[in-house]
XYZ file of C-alpha atoms in Angstrom:
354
model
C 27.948 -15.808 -41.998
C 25.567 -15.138 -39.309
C 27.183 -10.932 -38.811
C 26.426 -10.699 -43.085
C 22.914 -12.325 -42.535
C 21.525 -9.770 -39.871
C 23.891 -6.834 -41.070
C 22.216 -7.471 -44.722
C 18.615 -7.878 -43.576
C 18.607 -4.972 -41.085
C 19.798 -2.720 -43.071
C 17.258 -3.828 -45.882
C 14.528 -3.798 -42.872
C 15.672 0.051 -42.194
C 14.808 0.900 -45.773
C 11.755 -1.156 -46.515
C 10.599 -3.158 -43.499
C 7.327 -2.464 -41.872
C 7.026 -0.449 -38.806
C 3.648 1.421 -38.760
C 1.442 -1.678 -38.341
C -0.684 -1.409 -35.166
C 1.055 -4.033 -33.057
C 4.179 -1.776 -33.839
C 2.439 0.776 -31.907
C 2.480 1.484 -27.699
C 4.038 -1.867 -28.143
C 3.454 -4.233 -24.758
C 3.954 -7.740 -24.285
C 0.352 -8.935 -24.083
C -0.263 -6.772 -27.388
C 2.728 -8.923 -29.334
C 1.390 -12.124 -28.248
C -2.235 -10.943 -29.268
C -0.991 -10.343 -32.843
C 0.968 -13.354 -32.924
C -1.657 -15.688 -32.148
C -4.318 -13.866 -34.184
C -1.182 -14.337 -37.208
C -1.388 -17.222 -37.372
C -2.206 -18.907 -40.637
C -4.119 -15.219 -41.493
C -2.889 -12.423 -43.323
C -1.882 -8.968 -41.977
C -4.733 -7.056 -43.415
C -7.103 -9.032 -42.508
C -6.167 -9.366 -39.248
C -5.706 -5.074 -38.540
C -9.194 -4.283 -38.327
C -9.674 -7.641 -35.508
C -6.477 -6.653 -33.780
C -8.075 -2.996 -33.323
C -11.443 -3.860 -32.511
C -10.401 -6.473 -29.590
C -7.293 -3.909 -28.203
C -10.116 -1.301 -27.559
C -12.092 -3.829 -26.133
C -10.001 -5.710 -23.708
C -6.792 -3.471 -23.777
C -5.209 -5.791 -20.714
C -4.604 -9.017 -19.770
C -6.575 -8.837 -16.945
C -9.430 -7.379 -19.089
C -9.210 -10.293 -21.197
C -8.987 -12.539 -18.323
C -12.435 -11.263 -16.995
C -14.225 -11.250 -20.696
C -16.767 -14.092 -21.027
C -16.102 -16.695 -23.466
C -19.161 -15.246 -25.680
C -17.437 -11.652 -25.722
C -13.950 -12.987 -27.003
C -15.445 -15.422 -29.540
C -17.523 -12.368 -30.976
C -14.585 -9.990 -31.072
C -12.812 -13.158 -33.360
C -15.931 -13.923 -35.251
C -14.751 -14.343 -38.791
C -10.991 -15.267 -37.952
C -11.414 -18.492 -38.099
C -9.481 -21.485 -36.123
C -11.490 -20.813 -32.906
C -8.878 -22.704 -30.832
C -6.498 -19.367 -31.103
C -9.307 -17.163 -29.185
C -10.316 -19.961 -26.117
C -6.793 -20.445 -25.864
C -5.957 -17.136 -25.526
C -8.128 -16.747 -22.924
C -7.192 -19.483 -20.824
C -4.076 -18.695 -21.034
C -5.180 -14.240 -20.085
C -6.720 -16.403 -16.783
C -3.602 -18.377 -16.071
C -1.548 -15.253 -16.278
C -3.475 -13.541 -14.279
C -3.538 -16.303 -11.445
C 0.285 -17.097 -11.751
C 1.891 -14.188 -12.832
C 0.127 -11.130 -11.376
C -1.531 -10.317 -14.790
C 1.858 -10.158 -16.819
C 3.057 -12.150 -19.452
C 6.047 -14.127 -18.135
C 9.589 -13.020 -19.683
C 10.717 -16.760 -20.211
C 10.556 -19.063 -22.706
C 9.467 -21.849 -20.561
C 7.003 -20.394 -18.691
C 5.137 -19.033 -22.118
C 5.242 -22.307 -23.515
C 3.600 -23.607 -20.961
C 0.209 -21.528 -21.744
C -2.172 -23.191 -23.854
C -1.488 -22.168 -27.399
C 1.694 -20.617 -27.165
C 4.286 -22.352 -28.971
C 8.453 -22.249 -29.596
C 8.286 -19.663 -32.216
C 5.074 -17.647 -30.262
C 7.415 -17.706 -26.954
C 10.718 -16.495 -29.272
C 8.506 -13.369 -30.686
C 7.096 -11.923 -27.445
C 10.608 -12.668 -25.855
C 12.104 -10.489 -28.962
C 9.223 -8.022 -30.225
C 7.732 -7.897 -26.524
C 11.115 -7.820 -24.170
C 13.673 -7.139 -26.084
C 15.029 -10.458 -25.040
C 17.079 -12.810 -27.580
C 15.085 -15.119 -28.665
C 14.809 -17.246 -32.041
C 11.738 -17.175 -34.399
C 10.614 -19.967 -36.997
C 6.718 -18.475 -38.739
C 5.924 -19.974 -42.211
C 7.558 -16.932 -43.349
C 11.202 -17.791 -42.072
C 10.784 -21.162 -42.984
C 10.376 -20.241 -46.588
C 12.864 -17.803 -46.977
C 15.624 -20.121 -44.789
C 14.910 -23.441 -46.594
C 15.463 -21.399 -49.920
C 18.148 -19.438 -48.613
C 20.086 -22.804 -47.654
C 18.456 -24.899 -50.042
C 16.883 -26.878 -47.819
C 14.363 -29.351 -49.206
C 11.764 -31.624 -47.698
C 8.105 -30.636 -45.818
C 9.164 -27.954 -42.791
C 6.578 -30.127 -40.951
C 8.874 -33.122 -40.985
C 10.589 -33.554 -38.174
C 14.738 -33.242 -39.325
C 13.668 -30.873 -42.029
C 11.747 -28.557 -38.948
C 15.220 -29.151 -36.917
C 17.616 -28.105 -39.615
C 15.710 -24.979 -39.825
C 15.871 -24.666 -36.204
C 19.251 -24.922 -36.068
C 19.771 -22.034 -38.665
C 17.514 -19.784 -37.203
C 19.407 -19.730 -33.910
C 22.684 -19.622 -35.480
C 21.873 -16.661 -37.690
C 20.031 -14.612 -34.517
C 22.002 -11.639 -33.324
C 22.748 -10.515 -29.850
C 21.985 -6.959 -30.573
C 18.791 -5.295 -31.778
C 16.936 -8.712 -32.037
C 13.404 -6.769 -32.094
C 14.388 -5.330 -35.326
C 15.722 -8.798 -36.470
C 12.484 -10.690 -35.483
C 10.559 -8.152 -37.633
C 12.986 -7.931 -40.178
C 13.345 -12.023 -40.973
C 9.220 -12.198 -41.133
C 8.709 -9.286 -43.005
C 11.276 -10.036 -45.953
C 9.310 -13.834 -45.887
C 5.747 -11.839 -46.271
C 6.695 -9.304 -48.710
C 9.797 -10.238 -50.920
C 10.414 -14.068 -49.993
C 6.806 -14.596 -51.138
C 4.962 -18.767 -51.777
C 4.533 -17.835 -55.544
C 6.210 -15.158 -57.647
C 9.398 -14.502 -54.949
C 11.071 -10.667 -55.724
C 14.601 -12.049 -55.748
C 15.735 -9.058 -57.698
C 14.853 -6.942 -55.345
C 16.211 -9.087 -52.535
C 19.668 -8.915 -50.415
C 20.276 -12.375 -50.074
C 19.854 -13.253 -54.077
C 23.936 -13.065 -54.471
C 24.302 -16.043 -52.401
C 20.498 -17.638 -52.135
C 20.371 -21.679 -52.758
C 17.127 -21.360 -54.251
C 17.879 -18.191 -56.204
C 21.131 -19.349 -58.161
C 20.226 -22.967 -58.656
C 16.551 -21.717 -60.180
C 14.200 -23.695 -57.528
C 12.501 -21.277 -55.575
C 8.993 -22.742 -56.520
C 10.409 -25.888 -55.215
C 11.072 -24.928 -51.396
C 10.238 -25.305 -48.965
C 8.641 -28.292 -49.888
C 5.181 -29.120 -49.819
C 2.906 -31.121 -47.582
C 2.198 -34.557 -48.762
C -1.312 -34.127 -50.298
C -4.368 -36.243 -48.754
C -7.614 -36.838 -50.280
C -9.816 -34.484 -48.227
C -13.144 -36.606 -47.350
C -16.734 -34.937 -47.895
C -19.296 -34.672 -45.338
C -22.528 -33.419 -45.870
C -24.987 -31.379 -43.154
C -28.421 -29.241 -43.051
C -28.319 -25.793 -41.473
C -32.499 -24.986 -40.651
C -32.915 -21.214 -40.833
C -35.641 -21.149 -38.068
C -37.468 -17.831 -37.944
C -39.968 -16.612 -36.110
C -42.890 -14.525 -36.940
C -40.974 -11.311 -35.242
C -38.364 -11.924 -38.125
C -35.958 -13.743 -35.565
C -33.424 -16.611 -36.117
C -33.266 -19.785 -33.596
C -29.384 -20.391 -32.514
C -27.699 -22.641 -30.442
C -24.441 -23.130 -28.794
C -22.689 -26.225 -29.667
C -21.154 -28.359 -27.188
C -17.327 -27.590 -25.869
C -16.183 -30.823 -28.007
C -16.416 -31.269 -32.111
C -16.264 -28.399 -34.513
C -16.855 -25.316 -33.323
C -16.926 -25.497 -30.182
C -18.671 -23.013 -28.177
C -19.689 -21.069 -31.136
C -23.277 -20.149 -31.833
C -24.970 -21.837 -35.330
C -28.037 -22.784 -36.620
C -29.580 -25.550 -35.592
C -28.187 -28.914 -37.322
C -29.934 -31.688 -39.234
C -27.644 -35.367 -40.671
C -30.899 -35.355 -43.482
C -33.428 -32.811 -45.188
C -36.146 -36.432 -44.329
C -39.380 -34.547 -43.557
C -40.388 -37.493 -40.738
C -36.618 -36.491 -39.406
C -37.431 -33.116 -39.621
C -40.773 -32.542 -37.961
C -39.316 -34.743 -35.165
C -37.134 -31.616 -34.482
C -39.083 -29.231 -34.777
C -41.078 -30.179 -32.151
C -37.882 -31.235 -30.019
C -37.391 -27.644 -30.272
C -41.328 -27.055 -29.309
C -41.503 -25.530 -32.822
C -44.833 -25.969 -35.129
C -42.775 -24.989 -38.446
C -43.892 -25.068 -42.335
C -42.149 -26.692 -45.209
C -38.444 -25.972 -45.072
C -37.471 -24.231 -48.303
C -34.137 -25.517 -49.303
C -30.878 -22.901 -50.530
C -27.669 -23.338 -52.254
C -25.593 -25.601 -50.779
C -21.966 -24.197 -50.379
C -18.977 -25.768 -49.169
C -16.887 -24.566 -45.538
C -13.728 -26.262 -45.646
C -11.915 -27.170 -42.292
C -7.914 -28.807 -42.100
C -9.229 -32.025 -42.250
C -12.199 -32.694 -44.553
C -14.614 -30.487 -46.567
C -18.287 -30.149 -45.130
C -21.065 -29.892 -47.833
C -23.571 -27.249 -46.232
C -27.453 -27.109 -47.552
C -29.376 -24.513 -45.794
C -33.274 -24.850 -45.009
C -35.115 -21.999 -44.689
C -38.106 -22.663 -42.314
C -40.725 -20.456 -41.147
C -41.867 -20.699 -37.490
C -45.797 -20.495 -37.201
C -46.103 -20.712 -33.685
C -43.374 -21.058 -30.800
C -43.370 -22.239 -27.176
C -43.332 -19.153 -24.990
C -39.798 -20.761 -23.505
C -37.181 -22.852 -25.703
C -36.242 -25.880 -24.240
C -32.942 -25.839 -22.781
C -33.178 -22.070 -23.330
C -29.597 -21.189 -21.628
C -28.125 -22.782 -24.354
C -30.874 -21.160 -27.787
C -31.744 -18.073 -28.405
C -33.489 -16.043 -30.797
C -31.659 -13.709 -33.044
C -32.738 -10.479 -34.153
C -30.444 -9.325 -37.240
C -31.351 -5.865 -36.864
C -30.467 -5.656 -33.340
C -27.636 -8.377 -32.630
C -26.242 -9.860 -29.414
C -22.637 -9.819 -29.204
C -22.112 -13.873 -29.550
C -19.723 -15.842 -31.391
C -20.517 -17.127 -34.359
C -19.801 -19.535 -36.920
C -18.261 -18.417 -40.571
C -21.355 -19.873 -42.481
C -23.710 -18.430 -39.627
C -22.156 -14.772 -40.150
C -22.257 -16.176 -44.352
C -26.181 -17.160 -44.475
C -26.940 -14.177 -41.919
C -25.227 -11.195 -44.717
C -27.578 -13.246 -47.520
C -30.414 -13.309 -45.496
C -29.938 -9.263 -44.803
C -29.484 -8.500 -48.628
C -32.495 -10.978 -48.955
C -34.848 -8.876 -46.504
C -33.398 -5.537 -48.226
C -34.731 -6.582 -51.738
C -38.305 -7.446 -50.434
C-alpha cells in the first residue's frame, strides 16, 4: 500500500499542491521550523503576513537569539498562544550556545528544544534537510483516521499511536520533502473538518470514511468540557498628553510577559481609588465599555473595560521598569495582549470621530 499512497498523493501534489507559499521560498532550516511553530493551531493566511514581517526582522537564528523578549513578542502580537514565540526564542539561544547557531539535523536533539515536538522535529528533518522523517499535524490526522477509518479522539493515547504507526509506514524513502508537503496540504485543502472534497480527491476509491459515508464522524472529537467563566476589569488609564498606562505582567499566569492594561478583580470605587493611587494616579470616575469575551483553552474570561481619565500623574510611575505610558500615535514596539491591540483599534476609531 504504502508505494500507491505516496505515488497517488505526489502526483496529485505535482498538479495541485502548494509551492509558492513564503516558507517554500530560499527555504533554510530555521525558516521551516519558524513556520511550523507559528502553524500551529493558525491558518496559513493569517500567518503569511507574521511569517514575513519577523523573516525581515530577524532573518537568522542568531538574530533571533540576540532579539529581546519585547521585540519577538511584538513581531507575534496578534498570533496568539504566546508560549510558541518565548519558546522559540529559548530555543534560537540554545542553538546558538550548543550548536554553533544551526538547527540540529536530528530528531533527538530538536526535540529536546523547548517547544519543538515529534511532528515539529519530523518537518524540519523533511521540509528543512531533506532527511526522512514522519509527520502527524491536525491535518494528517484527519485525513489518515478517515482514510483508515480510524475512530476515537487523536488526542487519546492508542488512537494518537495507531496514527503514528500509519504515518511511518506510509512515508517514502525518496522525495520525502514533497511528501511532507503533499500529506498536509491535501488535509488543509481537500481533506477539510467540514465539507471534505472527496470527489475531487485520490484516495476516495479506497477511503474508510469516504465509502462507508462518515467523514463528519472522524477523526473524532474531543470530549466536550463545560468551559468556566471568569470575569476581570481592564482600566484604560490616560493621561492628559492622550497616553495609555501599561504594564508587563509577571513571567507566570496568562500572558506572560505581555504588556496590558492595568487589571482590577471589581469595578468597587473604594477598590478602585485604592489603585489609583498605588499607581500614584489622581484619576476621575472610570467610565465603563462593553464588556466582550477573550476566550483561552481552558475557560472564557468576561472582559469590562474602564475608561479613566488621569488628572494629574506622579512625575515617575512606581516600579516604572515594569509601566509605561503609551502613545497610540507614536507606538513602542512591545508585545501586547489580543484585547490590548482590540480596545487600542476602538480607542483610535474613537479619537478619529471626535
Amino acid at each position: 500500500m504504502q508505494p500507491d499512497f505516496s505515488a497517488r498523493l505526489l502526483n496529485w501534489y505535482d498538479q495541485y499542491g502548494r509551492k509558492n507559499l513564503p516558507w517554500q521560498q530560499q527555504v533554510t532550516p530555521y525558516r521551516v521550523w519558524l513556520s511550523e511553530i507559528m502553524l500551529q493551531q493558525t491558518q496559513v493566511n493569517t500567518v503569511i503576513p507574521y511569517f514575513e514581517k519577523f523573516t525581515q526582522r530577524l532573518p537568522t537564528i542568531s538574530a533571533l537569539a540576540q532579539a529581546s523578549e519585547d521585540e519577538v513578542l511584538h513581531l507575534w502580537t496578534g498570533l496568539g498562544y504566546y508560549a510558541r514565540a518565548r519558546n522559540l526564542r529559548k530555543s534560537a539561544q540554545l542553538i546558538k550556545a550548543n550548536y554553533q547557531g544551526e538547527l540540529p539535523a536530528e530528531l533527538t536533539a530538536l526535540e529536546a528544544l523547548p517547544g519543538i515536538g515529534r511532528s515539529t522535529a519530523g518537518a524540519i528533518m523533511a521540509l528543512g534537510f531533506h532527511k526522512q522523517a514522519t509527520i502527524l499535524d491536525g491535518n494528517v490526522k484527519r485525513l489518515l483516521a478517515r482514510y483508515f477509518g480510524i475512530s476515537g479522539w487523536p488526542g487519546q493515547t492508542a488512537v494518537a499511536r495507531a496514527l503514528w504507526e500509519k504515518a511511518e509506514t506510509l512515508t517514502p524513502d525518496q522525495r520525502v520533502a514533497e511528501y511532507t508537503q503533499a500529506i498536509m496540504d491535501i488535509g488543509a485543502t481537500l481533506c477539510t473538518r467540514s465539507k471534505p472534497q472527496c470527489t475531487n480527491c485520490p484516495f476516495k476509491a479506497d477511503c474508510s470514511a469516504h465509502q462507508n459515508g462518515n467523514t463528519a464522524d472522524l477523526p473524532g472529537k474531543k470530549p466536550k468540557k463545560k468551559m468556566p467563566v471568569k470575569t476581570t476589569y481592564l482600566l484604560l488609564m490616560e493621561n492628559s498628553q492622550g497616553e495609555l498606562l501599561l504594564e508587563k505582567r509577571p513571567p507566570n499566569g496568562i500572558w506572560p510577559g505581555l504588556w496590558s492594561f492595568p487589571e482590577s478583580a471589581t469595578d468597587d470605587p473604594a477598590t478602585l481609588l485604592g489603585l489609583f493611587q498605588q499607581y500614584g494616579l489622581e484619576a476621575q470616575t472610570p467610565q465603563a465599555l462593553a464588556t466582550f469575551r477573550h476566550t483561552f483553552t481552558h475557560f472564557h474570561l468576561e472582559i469590562t473595560p474602564l475608561q479613566v481619565k488621569c488628572q494629574q500623574t506622579q512625575h515617575q510611575l512606581r516600579e516604572a521598569n515594569q509601566k509605561i505610558w503609551y502613545d497610540l500615535a507614536q507606538p513602542v514596539e512591545i508585545g501586547l495582549t489580543r484585547p490590548v491591540t482590540r480596545l487600542m483599534t476602538e480607542l483610535k476609531l474613537q479619537r478619529d470621530k471626535s
